[in-house]
Amino acid sequence: MTKEMILAIETSCDETAAAVVDEDLHVLSSVVSSQIDLHASFGGVVPEIAGRAHVELLEPVVQEALEQAGRSIRDPGVVAVAVTTGPGLVGSLLVGLSGAKAMAYAWGVPFLSINHLEGHLFAAQLESDSLVFPYVTLLVSGGHTMLIGVHGPGEYRLMGETIDDAAGEAYDKVARYLGLGYPGGPAIDKLAAQGDPTAFRFPRALPGENLDFSFSGVKTSVVRAVDRSPEINVADVAASFQAAVVDVLVAKSMQAVERIDATAIVLGGGVAANSLLRERTTTAALEHGVQCALPSLAMCTDNAAMIGAAGWHRFRVHGGDDFSIGANPSLVLEMERA
Amino acid sequence: MKLLSLETATAAGGAALVIDGVVIGESMTTKDRRHAETLLPSAIELLAQAGITVQELDGIVIDVGPGLYTGLRVGIATARSLAMASGSGLYSLTSLEVLANDERLGTSQTVLSVLDARRGEVFAQYFTVENGQRFPQGEPRVLLPGDLIEEMDTRPQSLVVVGDGGVRYQELFAHLQGVEFAPVPLFPSPATAAMMVERGGVTKQDIPSDVTPIYLRDPDAVANFKVAAPSRLADS
């Protein structure tokens, strides 16, 4: 018997994405149309440019995802349509939301309102059948830096989060300051490989038992160091900055793992593509004797397959959402604060 | 024809169902920036009241602007997705032509459609009458109300100004002879758009995803960038 399928759509920021995910969370297709080139000249995502690109790309991307799954927009064969309704850029969210509702209605299937962050929490399950609850997810991107205890599907405890900049935001700001372009994460990661991570001792914020993060201090220290010596070795700065950020991320992740006796550490979000973070998390997990789940690079960054995985969970425990639901740019993920 | 018409170009959005030239229902709301929440439920209710399904529609009609950008994208994404997923035809009209063709205006005079474009500007276009039908003069434009009035000084004819942009800047027109202001409509009506399709002359869009908003302005970042670094933009 053929498996049931969900179509998922994600347009919360600057990627127009659609995917088809089956009931066993197998990804039948995952199409991501990135707008990075459109925003690169501006050093960051420009909301109006993102909105314009989404409305051009939405249905072509959906058609491509359905066709790769062997279906079509007239004969989709899906049991529901899942879409990100927040958090994100409101003008971007509204495009995917409007299209998803209309398709779900025309096909006579439920529409599912999905929190983007919950998508990131489900991304690991698309690639790892062996994850056992509870585990800790370090969700780290341009918009978020959170340590979340995942005790079951939909059972989350927020263990720590950034009190100022997100880690990815710090990467982008430092990269811009160093003249490395946008997006900053890959640029710094690449340059850091040629630098000395011990050249500068940038601060590791909020040490001790606290699992919250702060990245504004390290960003300011980088700026001061560069201002002091304009002839500075940029590769050394990049490597030392990256070492400071990753040190804190890995140390607090492992504290979180110990605190809830987790079986695994899972990375999610765009910064999870960072090579040093992946390497150091793998090593630390080995030392702690826990599993380490590193989603593929495609699953770290924004995609619709993860929204499909979260969609299956919502479909099973909640059913369809009302067509009057709007986008919520500051949508909060329901979590206990641990 | 069975036509579902969607309108989101201005603060007043909504839907209308027109069957064989009869307006079965029109549902409008002026809750600004809530189009994404109200549009589809309004359409569903109209279809339910008439007892027809989206698959039975001959066409989806959509206003592609010019208008408020976020609203336009909500309407166009909804209309295109409905049309593609159901196999219905898709028809697109501009906000300014829908305004000019509102039957409450009659067909005796030239119409100047003016919608508030925010930021002190208006979207505007002239429509003349020939044999009881309206014809656009030139393309939709975005400009300062003062510039629009300056060029009207050289248009010695009577005309009717229609739309919320005209009302907002009405005092600027005060010195002009022969200019009337239509009290209604302030905004394009989805029922009018559907009636225009019903009467013929609106081409069905063969490729729904080619239907995109009429913006008339660059995004702010691009506009600023062109001023600050024209050469860099040309290179990119």
Coordinates of C-alpha atoms in Angstrom, one line a residue:
Chain A
M1 CA 0.0 0.0 0.0
T2 CA 1.3 3.5 -0.8
K3 CA 2.1 5.6 2.2
E4 CA 0.2 8.8 3.0
M5 CA 1.9 12.0 2.2
I6 CA 1.9 15.6 3.5
L7 CA 2.9 18.6 1.4
A8 CA 4.9 21.2 3.4
I9 CA 5.7 24.8 2.5
E10 CA 8.2 27.1 4.2
T11 CA 8.7 30.8 3.4
S12 CA 9.6 32.3 6.8
C13 CA 12.7 34.1 5.7
D14 CA 14.6 34.1 2.4
E15 CA 14.2 30.5 1.2
T16 CA 11.1 29.5 -0.8
A17 CA 10.8 25.8 0.0
A18 CA 8.4 22.9 -0.5
A19 CA 8.6 19.2 0.3
V20 CA 6.6 16.0 0.3
V21 CA 7.1 13.8 3.4
D22 CA 5.4 10.5 4.0
E23 CA 3.9 9.0 7.1
D24 CA 7.2 7.3 8.1
L25 CA 8.9 10.7 7.8
H26 CA 10.7 9.7 4.6
V27 CA 11.4 12.8 2.5
L28 CA 10.1 12.1 -1.0
S29 CA 11.2 15.5 -2.2
S30 CA 12.6 18.7 -0.7
V31 CA 13.0 21.7 -3.0
V32 CA 14.7 24.9 -1.7
S33 CA 15.0 28.0 -3.8
S34 CA 17.5 30.2 -2.0
Q35 CA 17.4 34.0 -2.5
I36 CA 20.9 34.5 -1.0
D37 CA 22.1 36.1 -4.3
L38 CA 19.3 38.6 -4.2
H39 CA 20.2 39.8 -0.7
A40 CA 24.0 39.6 -0.8
S41 CA 24.5 43.1 -2.0
F42 CA 22.7 44.5 1.0
G43 CA 24.5 42.5 3.7
G44 CA 21.4 40.9 5.0
V45 CA 17.9 39.8 4.2
V46 CA 15.7 42.7 2.8
P47 CA 12.1 41.9 3.7
E48 CA 10.5 43.5 0.7
I49 CA 12.9 41.8 -1.7
A50 CA 12.2 38.5 0.1
G51 CA 8.4 39.0 -0.2
R52 CA 8.6 39.7 -3.9
A53 CA 10.8 36.6 -4.6
H54 CA 8.5 34.3 -2.6
V55 CA 5.4 35.3 -4.6
E56 CA 7.2 34.6 -7.9
L57 CA 8.6 31.2 -6.7
L58 CA 5.9 29.7 -4.5
E59 CA 3.9 27.6 -7.0
P60 CA 6.8 26.7 -9.2
V61 CA 8.6 25.3 -6.1
V62 CA 5.5 23.5 -5.0
Q63 CA 5.0 22.0 -8.4
E64 CA 8.6 20.9 -8.5
A65 CA 8.3 19.2 -5.1
L66 CA 5.1 17.4 -6.1
E67 CA 6.6 16.3 -9.4
Q68 CA 9.7 14.9 -7.7
A69 CA 7.4 12.9 -5.5
G70 CA 5.7 11.6 -8.6
R71 CA 2.5 13.7 -8.2
S72 CA 1.2 17.0 -9.6
I73 CA -0.6 20.1 -8.4
R74 CA -3.8 18.8 -10.0
D75 CA -3.4 15.3 -8.5
P76 CA -1.3 15.8 -5.3
G77 CA -2.4 12.8 -3.4
V78 CA -1.6 14.4 -0.1
V79 CA -3.6 14.1 3.1
A80 CA -2.7 17.6 4.4
V81 CA -0.8 20.8 3.7
A82 CA 1.6 22.0 6.4
V83 CA 3.0 25.6 6.4
T84 CA 5.2 27.7 8.6
T85 CA 3.1 30.5 10.2
G86 CA 5.9 31.9 12.4
P87 CA 8.2 33.1 13.6
G88 CA 9.8 34.9 10.7
L89 CA 9.3 37.9 8.4
V90 CA 5.6 38.6 8.2
G91 CA 5.6 39.5 4.5
S92 CA 7.4 36.3 3.7
L93 CA 5.3 34.1 5.9
L94 CA 2.1 35.5 4.4
V95 CA 3.0 34.3 0.9
G96 CA 3.5 30.6 1.9
L97 CA 0.5 30.8 4.3
S98 CA -1.9 32.2 1.6
G99 CA -0.8 29.6 -1.0
A100 CA -0.9 26.7 1.5
K101 CA -4.4 27.5 2.7
A102 CA -5.7 27.9 -0.9
M103 CA -4.2 24.6 -2.0
A104 CA -5.5 22.7 1.0
Y105 CA -9.0 24.1 0.5
A106 CA -9.0 23.4 -3.3
W107 CA -7.8 19.8 -2.6
G108 CA -10.2 19.3 0.2
V109 CA -7.6 18.4 2.8
P110 CA -6.6 20.0 6.2
F111 CA -4.2 22.9 6.5
L112 CA -1.7 22.7 9.3
S113 CA -0.1 25.7 11.0
I114 CA 3.5 24.9 12.0
N115 CA 6.0 26.8 14.2
H116 CA 9.3 27.2 12.3
L117 CA 11.3 26.3 15.4
E118 CA 9.4 23.1 15.9
G119 CA 10.3 22.3 12.3
H120 CA 14.0 22.6 13.3
L121 CA 13.4 20.3 16.3
F122 CA 11.9 17.7 14.0
A123 CA 14.6 17.9 11.3
A124 CA 16.9 15.4 13.1
Q125 CA 14.1 12.8 13.1
L126 CA 14.0 12.9 9.3
E127 CA 17.5 11.5 9.1
S128 CA 17.9 9.5 12.3
D129 CA 15.6 6.7 13.2
S130 CA 17.6 5.8 16.3
L131 CA 17.0 8.9 18.4
V132 CA 15.7 8.1 21.8
F133 CA 14.0 10.7 24.1
P134 CA 15.0 12.7 26.0
Y135 CA 17.6 14.5 23.9
V136 CA 18.9 18.0 23.8
T137 CA 18.7 20.1 20.6
L138 CA 21.0 23.1 20.2
L139 CA 19.0 25.3 17.8
V140 CA 21.4 27.9 16.5
S141 CA 20.7 30.2 13.6
G142 CA 20.7 33.8 12.5
G143 CA 17.5 34.4 14.5
H144 CA 17.8 31.9 17.5
T145 CA 20.2 30.4 19.9
M146 CA 18.4 27.9 22.2
L147 CA 19.0 24.8 24.2
I148 CA 15.9 22.7 24.2
G149 CA 15.2 19.5 26.1
V150 CA 13.1 17.3 23.8
H151 CA 11.3 14.8 26.0
G152 CA 8.9 13.6 23.4
P153 CA 7.2 14.9 20.3
G154 CA 5.7 18.2 21.3
E155 CA 7.2 18.0 24.8
Y156 CA 9.9 20.7 25.0
R157 CA 11.7 22.4 27.8
L158 CA 13.6 25.6 27.1
M159 CA 16.9 25.1 29.0
G160 CA 18.7 28.2 27.8
E161 CA 18.6 30.9 25.2
T162 CA 20.5 34.0 24.1
I163 CA 20.0 37.1 26.1
D164 CA 21.1 39.4 23.2
D165 CA 22.3 38.4 19.7
A166 CA 21.7 35.0 18.1
A167 CA 24.9 33.2 17.3
G168 CA 24.3 33.5 13.6
E169 CA 23.6 37.2 13.9
A170 CA 27.0 37.6 15.6
Y171 CA 28.6 35.8 12.7
D172 CA 26.9 38.0 10.2
K173 CA 27.9 41.2 12.1
V174 CA 31.5 40.2 12.6
A175 CA 31.7 39.1 8.9
R176 CA 30.4 42.4 7.8
Y177 CA 32.9 44.2 10.0
L178 CA 35.7 42.2 8.6
G179 CA 34.5 42.8 5.1
L180 CA 33.8 39.1 4.4
G181 CA 30.4 39.5 2.9
Y182 CA 27.0 37.8 3.5
P183 CA 26.1 35.3 4.8
G184 CA 28.7 35.6 7.4
G185 CA 28.7 32.1 8.8
P186 CA 30.2 30.2 5.8
A187 CA 32.6 33.1 5.2
I188 CA 34.1 33.1 8.7
D189 CA 34.1 29.3 8.8
K190 CA 36.1 29.1 5.7
L191 CA 38.6 31.8 6.6
A192 CA 39.0 30.5 10.2
A193 CA 40.5 27.2 8.8
Q194 CA 43.5 29.3 7.8
G195 CA 43.9 31.2 11.1
D196 CA 45.2 30.6 14.6
P197 CA 42.2 30.2 17.0
T198 CA 44.5 31.0 20.0
A199 CA 45.8 34.3 18.5
F200 CA 43.2 36.3 20.4
R201 CA 41.4 35.4 23.6
F202 CA 37.9 36.7 23.0
P203 CA 35.4 36.4 26.0
R204 CA 33.3 33.3 26.7
A205 CA 30.2 34.9 28.2
L206 CA 28.0 33.6 31.0
P207 CA 30.2 30.8 32.4
G208 CA 29.0 28.5 35.1
E209 CA 25.7 26.8 35.6
N210 CA 23.7 29.2 33.6
L211 CA 22.7 27.8 30.2
D212 CA 21.8 31.2 28.7
F213 CA 24.0 32.7 26.0
S214 CA 25.4 36.1 25.2
F215 CA 27.2 37.0 22.0
S216 CA 27.2 40.8 22.0
G217 CA 30.4 40.9 24.1
V218 CA 32.5 38.7 21.8
K219 CA 31.3 40.8 18.8
T220 CA 32.3 44.0 20.5
S221 CA 35.7 42.5 21.4
V222 CA 36.3 41.7 17.8
V223 CA 35.5 45.2 16.7
R224 CA 37.8 46.6 19.4
A225 CA 40.7 44.3 18.4
V226 CA 40.4 45.3 14.7
D227 CA 40.1 49.0 15.6
R228 CA 43.2 48.8 17.7
S229 CA 45.3 47.2 14.9
P230 CA 44.1 47.8 11.4
E231 CA 46.9 45.5 10.0
I232 CA 45.5 42.6 12.0
N233 CA 45.5 39.1 10.5
V234 CA 41.9 38.6 9.6
A235 CA 42.1 34.8 9.5
D236 CA 43.4 34.8 13.1
V237 CA 40.5 37.0 14.1
A238 CA 38.0 34.8 12.3
A239 CA 39.5 31.6 13.9
S240 CA 39.6 33.2 17.4
F241 CA 36.0 34.5 17.1
Q242 CA 34.8 31.1 15.9
A243 CA 36.6 29.3 18.7
A244 CA 35.0 31.6 21.3
V245 CA 31.5 31.1 20.0
V246 CA 31.9 27.3 19.5
D247 CA 33.5 26.8 23.0
V248 CA 30.4 28.3 24.6
L249 CA 27.9 26.5 22.4
V250 CA 29.5 23.1 23.0
A251 CA 30.2 23.5 26.7
K252 CA 26.6 24.6 27.5
S253 CA 25.2 21.9 25.2
M254 CA 27.0 19.2 27.2
Q255 CA 25.9 20.7 30.5
A256 CA 22.3 20.5 29.2
V257 CA 22.8 16.9 28.2
E258 CA 24.1 16.0 31.8
R259 CA 21.3 18.0 33.4
I260 CA 18.5 15.9 31.9
D261 CA 20.5 12.8 31.4
A262 CA 19.9 13.0 27.7
T263 CA 20.6 10.2 25.3
A264 CA 21.8 12.5 22.5
I265 CA 22.8 16.0 21.4
V266 CA 21.2 17.2 18.2
L267 CA 22.2 20.3 16.2
G268 CA 19.7 22.3 14.3
G269 CA 19.5 25.7 12.5
G270 CA 21.8 27.4 10.0
V271 CA 24.8 27.6 12.3
A272 CA 24.7 23.8 12.7
A273 CA 26.3 23.7 9.3
N274 CA 29.5 25.2 10.9
S275 CA 32.4 22.8 10.5
L276 CA 34.0 23.6 13.9
L277 CA 30.7 23.3 15.8
R278 CA 30.1 19.9 14.1
E279 CA 33.6 18.6 14.9
R280 CA 33.6 19.8 18.5
T281 CA 30.1 18.5 19.2
T282 CA 31.0 15.1 17.8
T283 CA 34.0 14.9 20.0
A284 CA 32.2 16.1 23.1
A285 CA 29.3 13.6 22.5
L286 CA 31.9 10.8 22.3
E287 CA 33.5 11.9 25.6
H288 CA 30.1 12.0 27.3
G289 CA 29.0 8.6 25.8
V290 CA 25.9 10.1 24.1
Q291 CA 24.7 10.0 20.6
C292 CA 25.4 12.9 18.3
A293 CA 22.9 13.7 15.6
L294 CA 24.2 16.2 13.0
P295 CA 21.6 16.8 10.4
S296 CA 22.9 17.1 6.8
L297 CA 23.6 20.6 5.7
A298 CA 20.4 20.7 3.8
M299 CA 18.4 19.9 6.9
C300 CA 20.3 22.4 9.1
T301 CA 19.3 25.4 7.0
D302 CA 15.6 26.4 6.3
N303 CA 13.7 23.7 4.4
A304 CA 10.2 22.4 4.1
A305 CA 10.9 18.8 4.9
M306 CA 11.3 19.6 8.6
I307 CA 8.0 21.5 8.4
G308 CA 6.5 18.3 6.9
A309 CA 7.8 16.3 9.8
A310 CA 6.4 18.7 12.4
G311 CA 3.2 18.7 10.2
W312 CA 2.8 14.9 10.6
H313 CA 3.0 15.3 14.4
R314 CA 0.4 18.1 14.4
F315 CA -1.9 16.2 12.0
R316 CA -1.9 13.2 14.3
V317 CA -2.3 14.9 17.7
H318 CA -4.4 18.0 16.7
G319 CA -5.8 17.6 13.2
G320 CA -6.3 20.6 10.8
D321 CA -6.2 24.2 11.7
D322 CA -8.7 26.9 10.9
F323 CA -8.5 28.8 7.6
S324 CA -8.7 32.1 9.6
I325 CA -5.2 31.6 11.1
G326 CA -2.8 34.4 10.2
A327 CA 1.0 34.7 10.2
N328 CA 2.6 35.5 13.5
P329 CA 6.1 37.0 13.0
S330 CA 6.9 36.5 16.7
L331 CA 5.2 33.2 17.2
V332 CA 6.5 31.5 20.4
L333 CA 7.1 27.8 20.7
E334 CA 5.1 26.4 23.6
M335 CA 7.8 25.3 26.1
E336 CA 8.3 24.9 29.8
R337 CA 11.1 27.0 31.0
A338 CA 13.4 24.5 32.7
Chain B
M1 CA -19.8 31.8 -15.9
K2 CA -19.1 31.1 -12.3
L3 CA -16.5 33.5 -11.1
L4 CA -14.9 33.9 -7.6
S5 CA -13.3 37.3 -7.4
L6 CA -10.6 38.2 -4.8
E7 CA -9.6 41.7 -3.8
T8 CA -6.6 42.6 -1.5
A9 CA -5.0 45.6 -3.2
T10 CA -6.1 48.2 -0.6
A11 CA -7.1 48.4 3.0
A12 CA -10.6 47.2 1.9
G13 CA -10.4 43.6 0.9
G14 CA -12.8 40.8 0.3
A15 CA -14.4 38.4 -2.1
A16 CA -17.3 38.2 -4.5
L17 CA -19.2 35.4 -6.2
V18 CA -20.7 36.2 -9.6
I19 CA -22.7 33.6 -11.5
D20 CA -23.8 34.3 -15.1
G21 CA -23.6 38.0 -14.6
V22 CA -25.5 38.1 -11.3
V23 CA -23.7 39.2 -8.1
I24 CA -24.5 36.4 -5.7
G25 CA -22.6 37.9 -2.9
E26 CA -19.8 40.3 -2.0
S27 CA -18.1 40.3 1.4
M28 CA -15.7 43.1 2.2
T29 CA -13.7 44.1 5.3
T30 CA -11.6 47.1 6.0
K31 CA -9.6 45.5 8.7
D32 CA -6.3 46.6 7.3
R33 CA -3.5 44.0 7.1
R34 CA -5.9 41.1 8.0
H35 CA -6.5 40.0 4.4
A36 CA -4.6 36.7 5.0
E37 CA -6.9 35.8 7.8
T38 CA -10.2 36.9 6.2
L39 CA -9.8 36.3 2.5
L40 CA -10.2 32.6 2.2
P41 CA -12.9 32.2 4.9
S42 CA -14.9 34.9 3.0
A43 CA -14.6 33.0 -0.2
I44 CA -15.4 29.7 1.4
E45 CA -18.6 31.2 2.9
L46 CA -19.7 32.7 -0.4
L47 CA -19.2 29.3 -2.2
A48 CA -21.0 27.5 0.6
Q49 CA -24.0 29.8 0.5
A50 CA -24.3 29.3 -3.2
G51 CA -23.8 25.5 -2.8
I52 CA -20.9 25.3 -5.3
T53 CA -17.4 23.9 -5.0
V54 CA -14.2 25.6 -6.1
Q55 CA -13.8 22.9 -8.8
E56 CA -17.1 24.1 -10.4
L57 CA -15.8 27.6 -10.9
D58 CA -15.0 28.8 -14.4
G59 CA -12.5 31.3 -13.1
I60 CA -10.8 33.0 -10.2
V61 CA -10.5 36.8 -10.7
I62 CA -7.7 38.7 -9.0
D63 CA -6.7 42.4 -8.7
V64 CA -2.9 42.6 -9.2
G65 CA -2.6 46.2 -8.2
P66 CA -1.1 48.7 -8.0
G67 CA -1.8 48.7 -4.3
L68 CA -0.4 47.8 -0.9
Y69 CA 2.4 45.2 -1.5
T70 CA 1.7 42.7 1.3
G71 CA -2.0 42.6 0.5
L72 CA -1.3 42.1 -3.2
R73 CA 0.9 39.1 -2.4
V74 CA -1.7 37.6 -0.2
G75 CA -4.4 37.9 -2.8
I76 CA -2.2 36.8 -5.7
A77 CA -0.7 33.7 -3.9
T78 CA -4.3 32.8 -2.8
A79 CA -5.8 33.2 -6.3
R80 CA -2.9 31.5 -8.2
S81 CA -2.9 28.5 -5.8
L82 CA -6.7 28.2 -5.9
A83 CA -6.6 28.3 -9.7
M84 CA -3.7 25.8 -10.1
A85 CA -4.9 23.4 -7.5
S86 CA -8.5 23.3 -8.7
G87 CA -7.9 23.7 -12.4
S88 CA -10.0 26.9 -12.6
G89 CA -9.1 29.7 -15.0
L90 CA -7.3 32.7 -13.7
Y91 CA -8.2 36.3 -14.7
S92 CA -6.2 39.4 -13.6
L93 CA -7.2 43.0 -13.6
T94 CA -5.6 46.2 -12.3
S95 CA -6.9 48.0 -9.3
L96 CA -7.2 51.3 -11.2
E97 CA -9.3 49.7 -14.0
V98 CA -11.6 48.0 -11.6
L99 CA -12.2 51.3 -9.8
A100 CA -12.9 53.1 -13.2
N101 CA -15.3 50.4 -14.3
D102 CA -17.5 50.6 -11.1
E103 CA -21.1 50.9 -12.4
R104 CA -21.9 53.5 -9.8
L105 CA -19.8 55.9 -11.9
G106 CA -21.8 55.8 -15.0
T107 CA -20.1 56.0 -18.4
S108 CA -20.5 59.6 -19.4
Q109 CA -17.2 61.1 -18.3
T110 CA -13.5 60.5 -18.3
V111 CA -12.4 58.9 -15.0
L112 CA -9.2 59.5 -13.1
S113 CA -8.6 56.6 -10.8
V114 CA -6.5 57.6 -7.8
L115 CA -5.5 55.2 -5.0
D116 CA -3.5 56.2 -1.9
A117 CA 0.0 54.7 -2.4
R118 CA 1.1 55.8 1.1
R119 CA 4.3 57.7 1.7
G120 CA 2.7 60.8 0.2
E121 CA 2.2 59.3 -3.2
V122 CA -0.7 58.1 -5.3
F123 CA -1.3 55.4 -7.9
A124 CA -3.2 57.0 -10.8
Q125 CA -4.5 56.3 -14.4
Y126 CA -7.0 58.0 -16.7
F127 CA -9.8 56.1 -18.4
T128 CA -11.8 57.6 -21.3
V129 CA -15.2 56.5 -22.6
E130 CA -16.0 55.3 -26.1
N131 CA -19.3 53.6 -27.0
G132 CA -20.1 53.2 -23.3
Q133 CA -16.9 51.4 -22.7
R134 CA -13.9 52.5 -20.6
F135 CA -10.4 52.6 -22.1
P136 CA -7.2 53.1 -20.2
Q137 CA -5.0 56.0 -21.2
G138 CA -1.3 55.1 -20.7
E139 CA 0.0 52.9 -17.9
P140 CA -0.7 52.9 -14.2
R141 CA 1.7 55.3 -12.5
V142 CA 3.0 56.2 -9.0
L143 CA 3.5 59.9 -8.4
L144 CA 3.1 62.8 -6.0
P145 CA -0.4 64.2 -5.9
G146 CA 1.1 67.6 -6.6
D147 CA 2.6 66.3 -9.9
L148 CA -0.7 64.7 -10.9
I149 CA -2.5 68.0 -10.4
E150 CA 0.2 70.0 -12.2
E151 CA -0.3 68.0 -15.3
M152 CA -4.1 68.2 -14.9
D153 CA -3.8 72.0 -15.4
T154 CA -3.2 71.3 -19.0
R155 CA -6.2 69.0 -19.3
P156 CA -9.2 71.2 -20.0
Q157 CA -11.9 68.7 -19.7
S158 CA -14.5 67.6 -17.2
L159 CA -13.7 64.4 -15.3
V160 CA -14.5 62.3 -12.3
V161 CA -11.9 61.5 -9.7
V162 CA -12.5 58.1 -8.0
G163 CA -10.7 56.3 -5.2
D164 CA -9.4 56.9 -1.7
G165 CA -6.3 58.8 -3.1
G166 CA -8.5 61.4 -4.6
V167 CA -10.5 61.9 -1.5
R168 CA -7.3 62.1 0.7
Y169 CA -5.8 64.9 -1.5
Q170 CA -9.1 66.5 -2.5
E171 CA -8.1 70.0 -1.3
L172 CA -5.2 70.0 -3.7
F173 CA -7.7 69.8 -6.6
A174 CA -9.8 72.7 -5.3
H175 CA -8.7 75.3 -7.9
L176 CA -9.4 73.0 -10.9
Q177 CA -12.5 73.6 -13.0
G178 CA -14.8 70.7 -14.0
V179 CA -13.4 68.2 -11.6
E180 CA -15.9 66.1 -9.6
F181 CA -15.2 63.6 -6.9
A182 CA -17.1 60.4 -6.8
P183 CA -18.2 59.7 -3.2
V184 CA -18.1 55.9 -4.0
P185 CA -16.3 53.7 -4.6
L186 CA -13.3 54.5 -2.5
F187 CA -11.7 51.1 -3.3
P188 CA -11.9 48.6 -6.1
S189 CA -14.8 46.1 -5.7
P190 CA -14.3 42.4 -6.4
A191 CA -17.9 42.2 -7.8
T192 CA -17.0 44.8 -10.4
A193 CA -13.9 42.9 -11.4
A194 CA -15.9 39.7 -11.9
M195 CA -18.5 41.6 -13.9
M196 CA -15.7 42.9 -16.2
V197 CA -14.6 39.3 -16.8
E198 CA -18.2 38.2 -17.4
R199 CA -18.6 40.9 -20.1
G200 CA -15.5 39.6 -21.9
G201 CA -12.4 41.4 -22.9
V202 CA -10.3 40.1 -19.9
T203 CA -7.8 37.5 -21.1
K204 CA -7.5 34.2 -19.2
Q205 CA -4.0 33.7 -17.9
D206 CA -2.6 30.5 -19.4
I207 CA 0.3 30.3 -16.9
P208 CA -1.1 31.2 -13.5
S209 CA 2.4 31.6 -11.9
D210 CA 3.1 34.4 -14.4
V211 CA 0.5 36.6 -12.6
T212 CA 2.5 38.8 -10.3
P213 CA 1.8 42.1 -8.5
I214 CA 2.2 45.5 -10.1
Y215 CA 4.5 47.3 -7.7
L216 CA 5.6 50.4 -9.7
R217 CA 8.3 51.1 -7.0
D218 CA 11.6 49.4 -6.3
P219 CA 12.0 48.0 -2.8
D220 CA 13.4 50.8 -0.5
A221 CA 16.7 49.0 -0.1
V222 CA 17.2 48.8 -3.9
A223 CA 16.1 52.5 -4.4
N224 CA 18.6 53.6 -1.7
F225 CA 21.3 51.4 -3.1
K226 CA 20.9 52.8 -6.6
V227 CA 21.5 56.3 -5.1
A228 CA 24.4 55.3 -2.9
A229 CA 26.3 52.9 -5.2
P230 CA 24.9 52.7 -8.7
S231 CA 28.0 51.0 -10.1
R232 CA 27.9 48.2 -7.5
L233 CA 24.3 47.5 -8.3
A234 CA 25.1 47.3 -12.0
D235 CA 27.9 44.8 -11.4
S236 CA 25.7 42.5 -9.3

